[in-house]
PDB file of C-alpha atoms and ligand atoms in Angstrom:
ATOM      1  CA  MET A  20     -16.596 -19.166 -32.278  1.00  0.00           C
ATOM      2  CA  GLU A  21     -13.311 -17.517 -31.325  1.00  0.00           C
ATOM      3  CA  GLU A  22     -12.310 -19.215 -28.072  1.00  0.00           C
ATOM      4  CA  ASN A  23     -10.019 -18.470 -25.126  1.00  0.00           C
ATOM      5  CA  LYS A  24      -9.458 -14.864 -26.177  1.00  0.00           C
ATOM      6  CA  LYS A  25      -8.221 -12.875 -23.156  1.00  0.00           C
ATOM      7  CA  ARG A  26     -11.260 -10.994 -21.969  1.00  0.00           C
ATOM      8  CA  PRO A  27     -11.780  -8.027 -19.681  1.00  0.00           C
ATOM      9  CA  LEU A  28     -13.020  -8.945 -16.209  1.00  0.00           C
ATOM     10  CA  ARG A  29     -16.245  -8.162 -14.408  1.00  0.00           C
ATOM     11  CA  LYS A  30     -16.693  -8.587 -10.658  1.00  0.00           C
ATOM     12  CA  VAL A  31     -19.458 -10.803  -9.307  1.00  0.00           C
ATOM     13  CA  SER A  32     -20.818  -7.706  -7.515  1.00  0.00           C
ATOM     14  CA  PHE A  33     -21.225  -5.903 -10.869  1.00  0.00           C
ATOM     15  CA  SER A  34     -24.218  -8.029 -11.857  1.00  0.00           C
ATOM     16  CA  LYS A  35     -25.641  -9.059  -8.451  1.00  0.00           C
ATOM     17  CA  THR A  36     -29.398  -8.665  -8.691  1.00  0.00           C
ATOM     18  CA  GLU A  37     -32.260  -8.735  -6.186  1.00  0.00           C
ATOM     19  CA  THR A  38     -36.000  -8.803  -6.875  1.00  0.00           C
ATOM     20  CA  VAL A  39     -38.958  -8.553  -4.505  1.00  0.00           C
ATOM     21  CA  HIS A  40     -42.470  -9.987  -4.899  1.00  0.00           C
ATOM     22  CA  ILE A  41     -45.532 -10.003  -2.655  1.00  0.00           C
ATOM     23  CA  LEU A  42     -47.547 -13.190  -3.040  1.00  0.00           C
ATOM     24  CA  LYS A  43     -50.970 -12.468  -4.527  1.00  0.00           C
ATOM     25  CA  TYR A  44     -53.981 -14.703  -5.264  1.00  0.00           C
ATOM     26  CA  ALA A  45     -52.717 -15.334  -8.808  1.00  0.00           C
ATOM     27  CA  ASP A  46     -49.453 -16.792  -7.424  1.00  0.00           C
ATOM     28  CA  ILE A  47     -51.163 -19.302  -5.109  1.00  0.00           C
ATOM     29  CA  ASN A  48     -52.023 -22.931  -5.922  1.00  0.00           C
ATOM     30  CA  GLY A  49     -54.995 -25.059  -4.844  1.00  0.00           C
ATOM     31  CA  ALA A  50     -53.283 -25.858  -1.537  1.00  0.00           C
ATOM     32  CA  ASP A  51     -53.018 -22.108  -0.667  1.00  0.00           C
ATOM     33  CA  ARG A  52     -49.266 -22.109  -1.184  1.00  0.00           C
ATOM     34  CA  LEU A  53     -46.921 -20.463  -3.680  1.00  0.00           C
ATOM     35  CA  TYR A  54     -47.307 -22.155  -7.070  1.00  0.00           C
ATOM     36  CA  GLY A  55     -43.946 -23.706  -8.023  1.00  0.00           C
ATOM     37  CA  GLY A  56     -44.303 -22.682 -11.686  1.00  0.00           C
ATOM     38  CA  THR A  57     -44.589 -19.018 -10.670  1.00  0.00           C
ATOM     39  CA  LEU A  58     -41.454 -19.241  -8.559  1.00  0.00           C
ATOM     40  CA  LEU A  59     -39.643 -20.973 -11.420  1.00  0.00           C
ATOM     41  CA  SER A  60     -40.596 -18.129 -13.769  1.00  0.00           C
ATOM     42  CA  TRP A  61     -39.292 -15.535 -11.263  1.00  0.00           C
ATOM     43  CA  ILE A  62     -36.081 -17.568 -10.860  1.00  0.00           C
ATOM     44  CA  ASP A  63     -35.498 -17.638 -14.620  1.00  0.00           C
ATOM     45  CA  ASP A  64     -36.243 -13.884 -14.872  1.00  0.00           C
ATOM     46  CA  ILE A  65     -33.680 -12.875 -12.258  1.00  0.00           C
ATOM     47  CA  GLY A  66     -31.169 -15.458 -13.520  1.00  0.00           C
ATOM     48  CA  ALA A  67     -31.396 -14.065 -17.042  1.00  0.00           C
ATOM     49  CA  LEU A  68     -31.171 -10.459 -15.769  1.00  0.00           C
ATOM     50  CA  THR A  69     -28.029 -11.310 -13.797  1.00  0.00           C
ATOM     51  CA  ALA A  70     -26.427 -13.014 -16.798  1.00  0.00           C
ATOM     52  CA  ILE A  71     -27.389 -10.149 -19.160  1.00  0.00           C
ATOM     53  CA  ARG A  72     -25.896  -7.608 -16.733  1.00  0.00           C
ATOM     54  CA  HIS A  73     -22.642  -9.589 -16.554  1.00  0.00           C
ATOM     55  CA  ALA A  74     -22.366 -10.150 -20.295  1.00  0.00           C
ATOM     56  CA  GLY A  75     -23.892  -6.875 -21.474  1.00  0.00           C
ATOM     57  CA  MET A  76     -25.683  -8.757 -24.213  1.00  0.00           C
ATOM     58  CA  ASP A  77     -28.526 -11.138 -24.950  1.00  0.00           C
ATOM     59  CA  VAL A  78     -28.554 -14.638 -23.467  1.00  0.00           C
ATOM     60  CA  THR A  79     -30.740 -17.720 -23.587  1.00  0.00           C
ATOM     61  CA  THR A  80     -31.481 -20.237 -20.845  1.00  0.00           C
ATOM     62  CA  ALA A  81     -29.649 -23.501 -21.537  1.00  0.00           C
ATOM     63  CA  ALA A  82     -30.371 -25.390 -18.316  1.00  0.00           C
ATOM     64  CA  ILE A  83     -31.887 -25.106 -14.864  1.00  0.00           C
ATOM     65  CA  ASP A  84     -30.700 -27.518 -12.249  1.00  0.00           C
ATOM     66  CA  ASN A  85     -30.596 -28.283  -8.585  1.00  0.00           C
ATOM     67  CA  LEU A  86     -34.047 -26.795  -8.164  1.00  0.00           C
ATOM     68  CA  VAL A  87     -34.906 -27.734  -4.587  1.00  0.00           C
ATOM     69  CA  PHE A  88     -38.124 -26.444  -3.018  1.00  0.00           C
ATOM     70  CA  LYS A  89     -37.182 -26.349   0.660  1.00  0.00           C
ATOM     71  CA  LYS A  90     -40.236 -24.606   2.135  1.00  0.00           C
ATOM     72  CA  GLY A  91     -43.582 -23.272   0.985  1.00  0.00           C
ATOM     73  CA  ALA A  92     -44.840 -19.693   1.111  1.00  0.00           C
ATOM     74  CA  LYS A  93     -48.330 -18.255   1.581  1.00  0.00           C
ATOM     75  CA  LYS A  94     -50.437 -15.296   0.459  1.00  0.00           C
ATOM     76  CA  ASN A  95     -49.004 -11.865   1.382  1.00  0.00           C
ATOM     77  CA  ASP A  96     -45.540 -13.321   2.054  1.00  0.00           C
ATOM     78  CA  ILE A  97     -42.654 -11.167   0.855  1.00  0.00           C
ATOM     79  CA  ILE A  98     -40.445 -13.182  -1.498  1.00  0.00           C
ATOM     80  CA  ILE A  99     -36.867 -12.065  -2.142  1.00  0.00           C
ATOM     81  CA  LEU A 100     -34.767 -13.520  -4.962  1.00  0.00           C
ATOM     82  CA  THR A 101     -31.042 -12.897  -5.312  1.00  0.00           C
ATOM     83  CA  GLY A 102     -28.937 -13.748  -8.361  1.00  0.00           C
ATOM     84  CA  ARG A 103     -25.199 -13.855  -8.793  1.00  0.00           C
ATOM     85  CA  VAL A 104     -22.828 -15.165 -11.438  1.00  0.00           C
ATOM     86  CA  THR A 105     -20.760 -18.062 -10.117  1.00  0.00           C
ATOM     87  CA  TYR A 106     -18.837 -19.128 -13.223  1.00  0.00           C
ATOM     88  CA  VAL A 107     -18.082 -17.939 -16.749  1.00  0.00           C
ATOM     89  CA  GLY A 108     -17.149 -20.443 -19.427  1.00  0.00           C
ATOM     90  CA  SER A 109     -16.548 -19.751 -23.066  1.00  0.00           C
ATOM     91  CA  SER A 110     -20.101 -18.922 -24.185  1.00  0.00           C
ATOM     92  CA  SER A 111     -21.934 -19.922 -21.019  1.00  0.00           C
ATOM     93  CA  MET A 112     -22.384 -18.518 -17.529  1.00  0.00           C
ATOM     94  CA  GLU A 113     -23.700 -20.169 -14.389  1.00  0.00           C
ATOM     95  CA  VAL A 114     -25.964 -18.087 -12.137  1.00  0.00           C
ATOM     96  CA  ARG A 115     -27.011 -19.038  -8.604  1.00  0.00           C
ATOM     97  CA  VAL A 116     -30.475 -17.889  -7.556  1.00  0.00           C
ATOM     98  CA  ASP A 117     -31.560 -18.009  -3.907  1.00  0.00           C
ATOM     99  CA  SER A 118     -35.185 -17.429  -2.923  1.00  0.00           C
ATOM    100  CA  TYR A 119     -36.327 -16.414   0.569  1.00  0.00           C
ATOM    101  CA  VAL A 120     -39.421 -15.485   2.515  1.00  0.00           C
ATOM    102  CA  GLU A 121     -38.657 -12.225   4.364  1.00  0.00           C
ATOM    103  CA  GLY A 122     -40.350 -11.642   7.721  1.00  0.00           C
ATOM    104  CA  PHE A 123     -41.410  -8.190   9.026  1.00  0.00           C
ATOM    105  CA  ASP A 124     -38.240  -8.256  11.163  1.00  0.00           C
ATOM    106  CA  GLY A 125     -36.119  -8.613   7.993  1.00  0.00           C
ATOM    107  CA  MET A 126     -35.181 -12.237   8.723  1.00  0.00           C
ATOM    108  CA  ARG A 127     -34.879 -14.285   5.527  1.00  0.00           C
ATOM    109  CA  THR A 128     -35.908 -17.953   5.445  1.00  0.00           C
ATOM    110  CA  PRO A 129     -34.504 -19.809   2.412  1.00  0.00           C
ATOM    111  CA  ILE A 130     -37.185 -21.527   0.331  1.00  0.00           C
ATOM    112  CA  ASN A 131     -35.263 -22.438  -2.830  1.00  0.00           C
ATOM    113  CA  ARG A 132     -31.811 -22.518  -4.404  1.00  0.00           C
ATOM    114  CA  ALA A 133     -31.236 -23.044  -8.118  1.00  0.00           C
ATOM    115  CA  TYR A 134     -28.314 -23.013 -10.528  1.00  0.00           C
ATOM    116  CA  LEU A 135     -29.001 -21.885 -14.080  1.00  0.00           C
ATOM    117  CA  THR A 136     -26.851 -21.909 -17.200  1.00  0.00           C
ATOM    118  CA  TYR A 137     -27.189 -19.061 -19.704  1.00  0.00           C
ATOM    119  CA  VAL A 138     -25.516 -18.895 -23.102  1.00  0.00           C
ATOM    120  CA  CYS A 139     -24.628 -15.705 -24.997  1.00  0.00           C
ATOM    121  CA  ILE A 140     -26.184 -15.817 -28.452  1.00  0.00           C
ATOM    122  CA  ASP A 141     -26.023 -13.683 -31.555  1.00  0.00           C
ATOM    123  CA  GLU A 142     -29.019 -12.555 -33.628  1.00  0.00           C
ATOM    124  CA  ASN A 143     -29.208 -16.025 -35.225  1.00  0.00           C
ATOM    125  CA  GLY A 144     -29.257 -17.817 -31.869  1.00  0.00           C
ATOM    126  CA  THR A 145     -25.689 -19.081 -32.340  1.00  0.00           C
ATOM    127  CA  PRO A 146     -23.533 -19.247 -29.173  1.00  0.00           C
ATOM    128  CA  VAL A 147     -20.851 -16.535 -28.983  1.00  0.00           C
ATOM    129  CA  GLN A 148     -18.166 -15.835 -26.412  1.00  0.00           C
ATOM    130  CA  VAL A 149     -19.175 -14.134 -23.151  1.00  0.00           C
ATOM    131  CA  PRO A 150     -17.478 -10.721 -23.580  1.00  0.00           C
ATOM    132  CA  PHE A 151     -16.355 -10.526 -19.905  1.00  0.00           C
ATOM    133  CA  ASP A 152     -14.634 -13.130 -17.761  1.00  0.00           C
ATOM    134  CA  ILE A 153     -15.346 -13.300 -14.038  1.00  0.00           C
ATOM    135  CA  GLU A 154     -13.224 -11.553 -11.388  1.00  0.00           C
ATOM    136  CA  ILE A 155     -13.191 -13.509  -8.150  1.00  0.00           C
ATOM    137  CA  GLU A 156     -12.742 -11.333  -5.053  1.00  0.00           C
ATOM    138  CA  THR A 157     -13.767 -13.385  -2.010  1.00  0.00           C
ATOM    139  CA  GLU A 158     -13.245 -16.865  -0.568  1.00  0.00           C
ATOM    140  CA  SER A 159     -16.944 -17.700  -0.978  1.00  0.00           C
ATOM    141  CA  GLU A 160     -16.847 -16.613  -4.632  1.00  0.00           C
ATOM    142  CA  ARG A 161     -13.796 -18.862  -5.097  1.00  0.00           C
ATOM    143  CA  ALA A 162     -15.598 -21.809  -3.459  1.00  0.00           C
ATOM    144  CA  GLU A 163     -18.658 -21.240  -5.692  1.00  0.00           C
ATOM    145  CA  TYR A 164     -16.439 -21.011  -8.769  1.00  0.00           C
ATOM    146  CA  GLU A 165     -14.667 -24.298  -7.992  1.00  0.00           C
ATOM    147  CA  ALA A 166     -17.993 -26.038  -7.280  1.00  0.00           C
ATOM    148  CA  ALA A 167     -19.415 -24.615 -10.521  1.00  0.00           C
ATOM    149  CA  LYS A 168     -16.574 -26.234 -12.483  1.00  0.00           C
ATOM    150  CA  LEU A 169     -17.647 -29.624 -11.099  1.00  0.00           C
ATOM    151  CA  ARG A 170     -21.308 -28.891 -11.863  1.00  0.00           C
ATOM    152  CA  LYS A 171     -20.352 -28.004 -15.433  1.00  0.00           C
ATOM    153  CA  LYS A 172     -18.478 -31.333 -15.791  1.00  0.00           C
ATOM    154  CA  ASN A 173     -21.591 -33.143 -14.543  1.00  0.00           C
ATOM    155  CA  ARG A 174     -23.805 -31.254 -17.010  1.00  0.00           C
ATOM    156  CA  ILE A 175     -21.520 -32.197 -19.904  1.00  0.00           C
ATOM    157  CA  TYR A 176     -21.643 -35.828 -18.737  1.00  0.00           C
ATOM    158  CA  ARG A 177     -25.450 -35.738 -18.402  1.00  0.00           C
ATOM    159  CA  ARG A 178     -25.738 -34.137 -21.843  1.00  0.00           C
ATOM    160  CA  LYS A 179     -23.681 -36.998 -23.324  1.00  0.00           C
ATOM    161  CA  GLU A 180     -26.005 -39.434 -21.565  1.00  0.00           C
ATOM    162  CA  GLY A 181     -28.941 -37.791 -23.347  1.00  0.00           C
ATOM    163  CA  PHE A 182     -30.520 -35.775 -20.498  1.00  0.00           C
TER     164      PHE A 182
HETATM  165  C1  LIG B   2     -28.422 -23.264 -25.386  1.00  0.00           C
HETATM  166  C2  LIG B   2     -28.039 -23.407 -26.861  1.00  0.00           C
HETATM  167  C3  LIG B   2     -27.847 -22.019 -27.474  1.00  0.00           C
HETATM  168  C4  LIG B   2     -26.709 -24.188 -26.910  1.00  0.00           C
HETATM  169  O1  LIG B   2     -26.446 -24.379 -28.284  1.00  0.00           O
HETATM  170  P1  LIG B   2     -25.421 -25.546 -28.757  1.00  0.00           P
HETATM  171  O2  LIG B   2     -25.336 -25.500 -30.227  1.00  0.00           O
HETATM  172  O3  LIG B   2     -25.796 -26.816 -28.092  1.00  0.00           O
HETATM  173  O4  LIG B   2     -24.102 -24.961 -28.186  1.00  0.00           O
HETATM  174  P2  LIG B   2     -22.726 -25.635 -27.781  1.00  0.00           P
HETATM  175  O5  LIG B   2     -22.759 -27.133 -27.752  1.00  0.00           O
HETATM  176  O6  LIG B   2     -21.688 -24.953 -28.609  1.00  0.00           O
HETATM  177  O7  LIG B   2     -22.595 -25.145 -26.274  1.00  0.00           O
HETATM  178  C5  LIG B   2     -22.501 -23.767 -25.984  1.00  0.00           C
HETATM  179  C6  LIG B   2     -22.381 -23.611 -24.493  1.00  0.00           C
HETATM  180  O8  LIG B   2     -23.624 -23.987 -23.889  1.00  0.00           O
HETATM  181  C7  LIG B   2     -23.378 -24.954 -22.884  1.00  0.00           C
HETATM  182  N1  LIG B   2     -24.506 -25.880 -22.910  1.00  0.00           N
HETATM  183  C8  LIG B   2     -25.108 -26.406 -24.000  1.00  0.00           C
HETATM  184  N2  LIG B   2     -26.101 -27.224 -23.596  1.00  0.00           N
HETATM  185  C9  LIG B   2     -26.113 -27.216 -22.253  1.00  0.00           C
HETATM  186  C10 LIG B   2     -26.906 -27.870 -21.255  1.00  0.00           C
HETATM  187  N3  LIG B   2     -27.873 -28.724 -21.592  1.00  0.00           N
HETATM  188  N4  LIG B   2     -26.630 -27.616 -19.971  1.00  0.00           N
HETATM  189  C11 LIG B   2     -25.674 -26.744 -19.614  1.00  0.00           C
HETATM  190  N5  LIG B   2     -24.886 -26.093 -20.512  1.00  0.00           N
HETATM  191  C12 LIG B   2     -25.098 -26.341 -21.801  1.00  0.00           C
HETATM  192  C13 LIG B   2     -22.093 -25.658 -23.305  1.00  0.00           C
HETATM  193  O9  LIG B   2     -21.444 -26.272 -22.206  1.00  0.00           O
HETATM  194  C14 LIG B   2     -21.297 -24.497 -23.861  1.00  0.00           C
HETATM  195  O10 LIG B   2     -20.703 -23.764 -22.805  1.00  0.00           O
HETATM  196  P3  LIG B   2     -19.205 -23.113 -22.966  1.00  0.00           P
HETATM  197  O11 LIG B   2     -19.146 -22.439 -24.314  1.00  0.00           O
HETATM  198  O12 LIG B   2     -19.104 -22.135 -21.847  1.00  0.00           O
HETATM  199  O13 LIG B   2     -18.237 -24.238 -22.841  1.00  0.00           O
HETATM  200  C15 LIG B   2     -29.128 -24.214 -27.678  1.00  0.00           C
HETATM  201  O14 LIG B   2     -29.222 -25.521 -27.157  1.00  0.00           O
HETATM  202  C16 LIG B   2     -30.504 -23.555 -27.605  1.00  0.00           C
HETATM  203  O15 LIG B   2     -30.774 -22.592 -28.314  1.00  0.00           O
HETATM  204  N6  LIG B   2     -31.379 -24.076 -26.717  1.00  0.00           N
HETATM  205  C17 LIG B   2     -32.715 -23.476 -26.547  1.00  0.00           C
HETATM  206  C18 LIG B   2     -32.610 -22.304 -25.582  1.00  0.00           C
HETATM  207  C19 LIG B   2     -33.961 -21.731 -25.246  1.00  0.00           C
HETATM  208  O16 LIG B   2     -34.810 -21.613 -26.111  1.00  0.00           O
HETATM  209  N7  LIG B   2     -34.119 -21.354 -23.979  1.00  0.00           N
HETATM  210  C20 LIG B   2     -35.351 -20.839 -23.493  1.00  0.00           C
HETATM  211  C21 LIG B   2     -36.139 -21.967 -22.930  1.00  0.00           C
HETATM  212  S1  LIG B   2     -37.825 -21.576 -22.806  1.00  0.00           S
END
């Protein structure tokens, strides 16, 4: 793979994505709460969409981490997911996905936050460079970017340890 080629930039706002779901019977577990596997599938969907929008090409999920279920949700709840790119490496991107329950007054209660790593791949599944680097515009984007660098270091360490 050709590395460290100077790439055009894309703003975080370019690929910011939001999805909305209403919890139905099929999404509920035996305890009458949102089934975690369903939420995980929605998280991976929006994460991949966000990464594809940033890269403008196909990606695959390499890792999902920091998946913390903070609160449950029940039937008929409105679930909002937001995705944004936090970091672009050579062939990989990190996406942060936040999930909320939205009340009728518009108030959002966080129920989950996850960080996912997507890798750009060619038609043979081989990693290729992300065509666009990230353009940081705000202090919070900068803070996320710096934290993402540490998370990437940890992932590399964990990978070496065999996780
Ligand atoms: C993800 C995948 C393409 C990486 O392939 P690889 O040959 O290990 O690639 P490399 O070692 O060259 O790493 C490529 C990039 O992926 C990142 N990466 C690889 N494994 C990773 C992991 N476990 N966690 C986080 N990032 C990872 C590397 O850090 C690197 O990023 P960079 O180029 O920005 O520095 C490969 O492991 C794969 O195809 N996995 C299956 C993906 C899949 O099927 N997903 C759907 C799950 S249902």
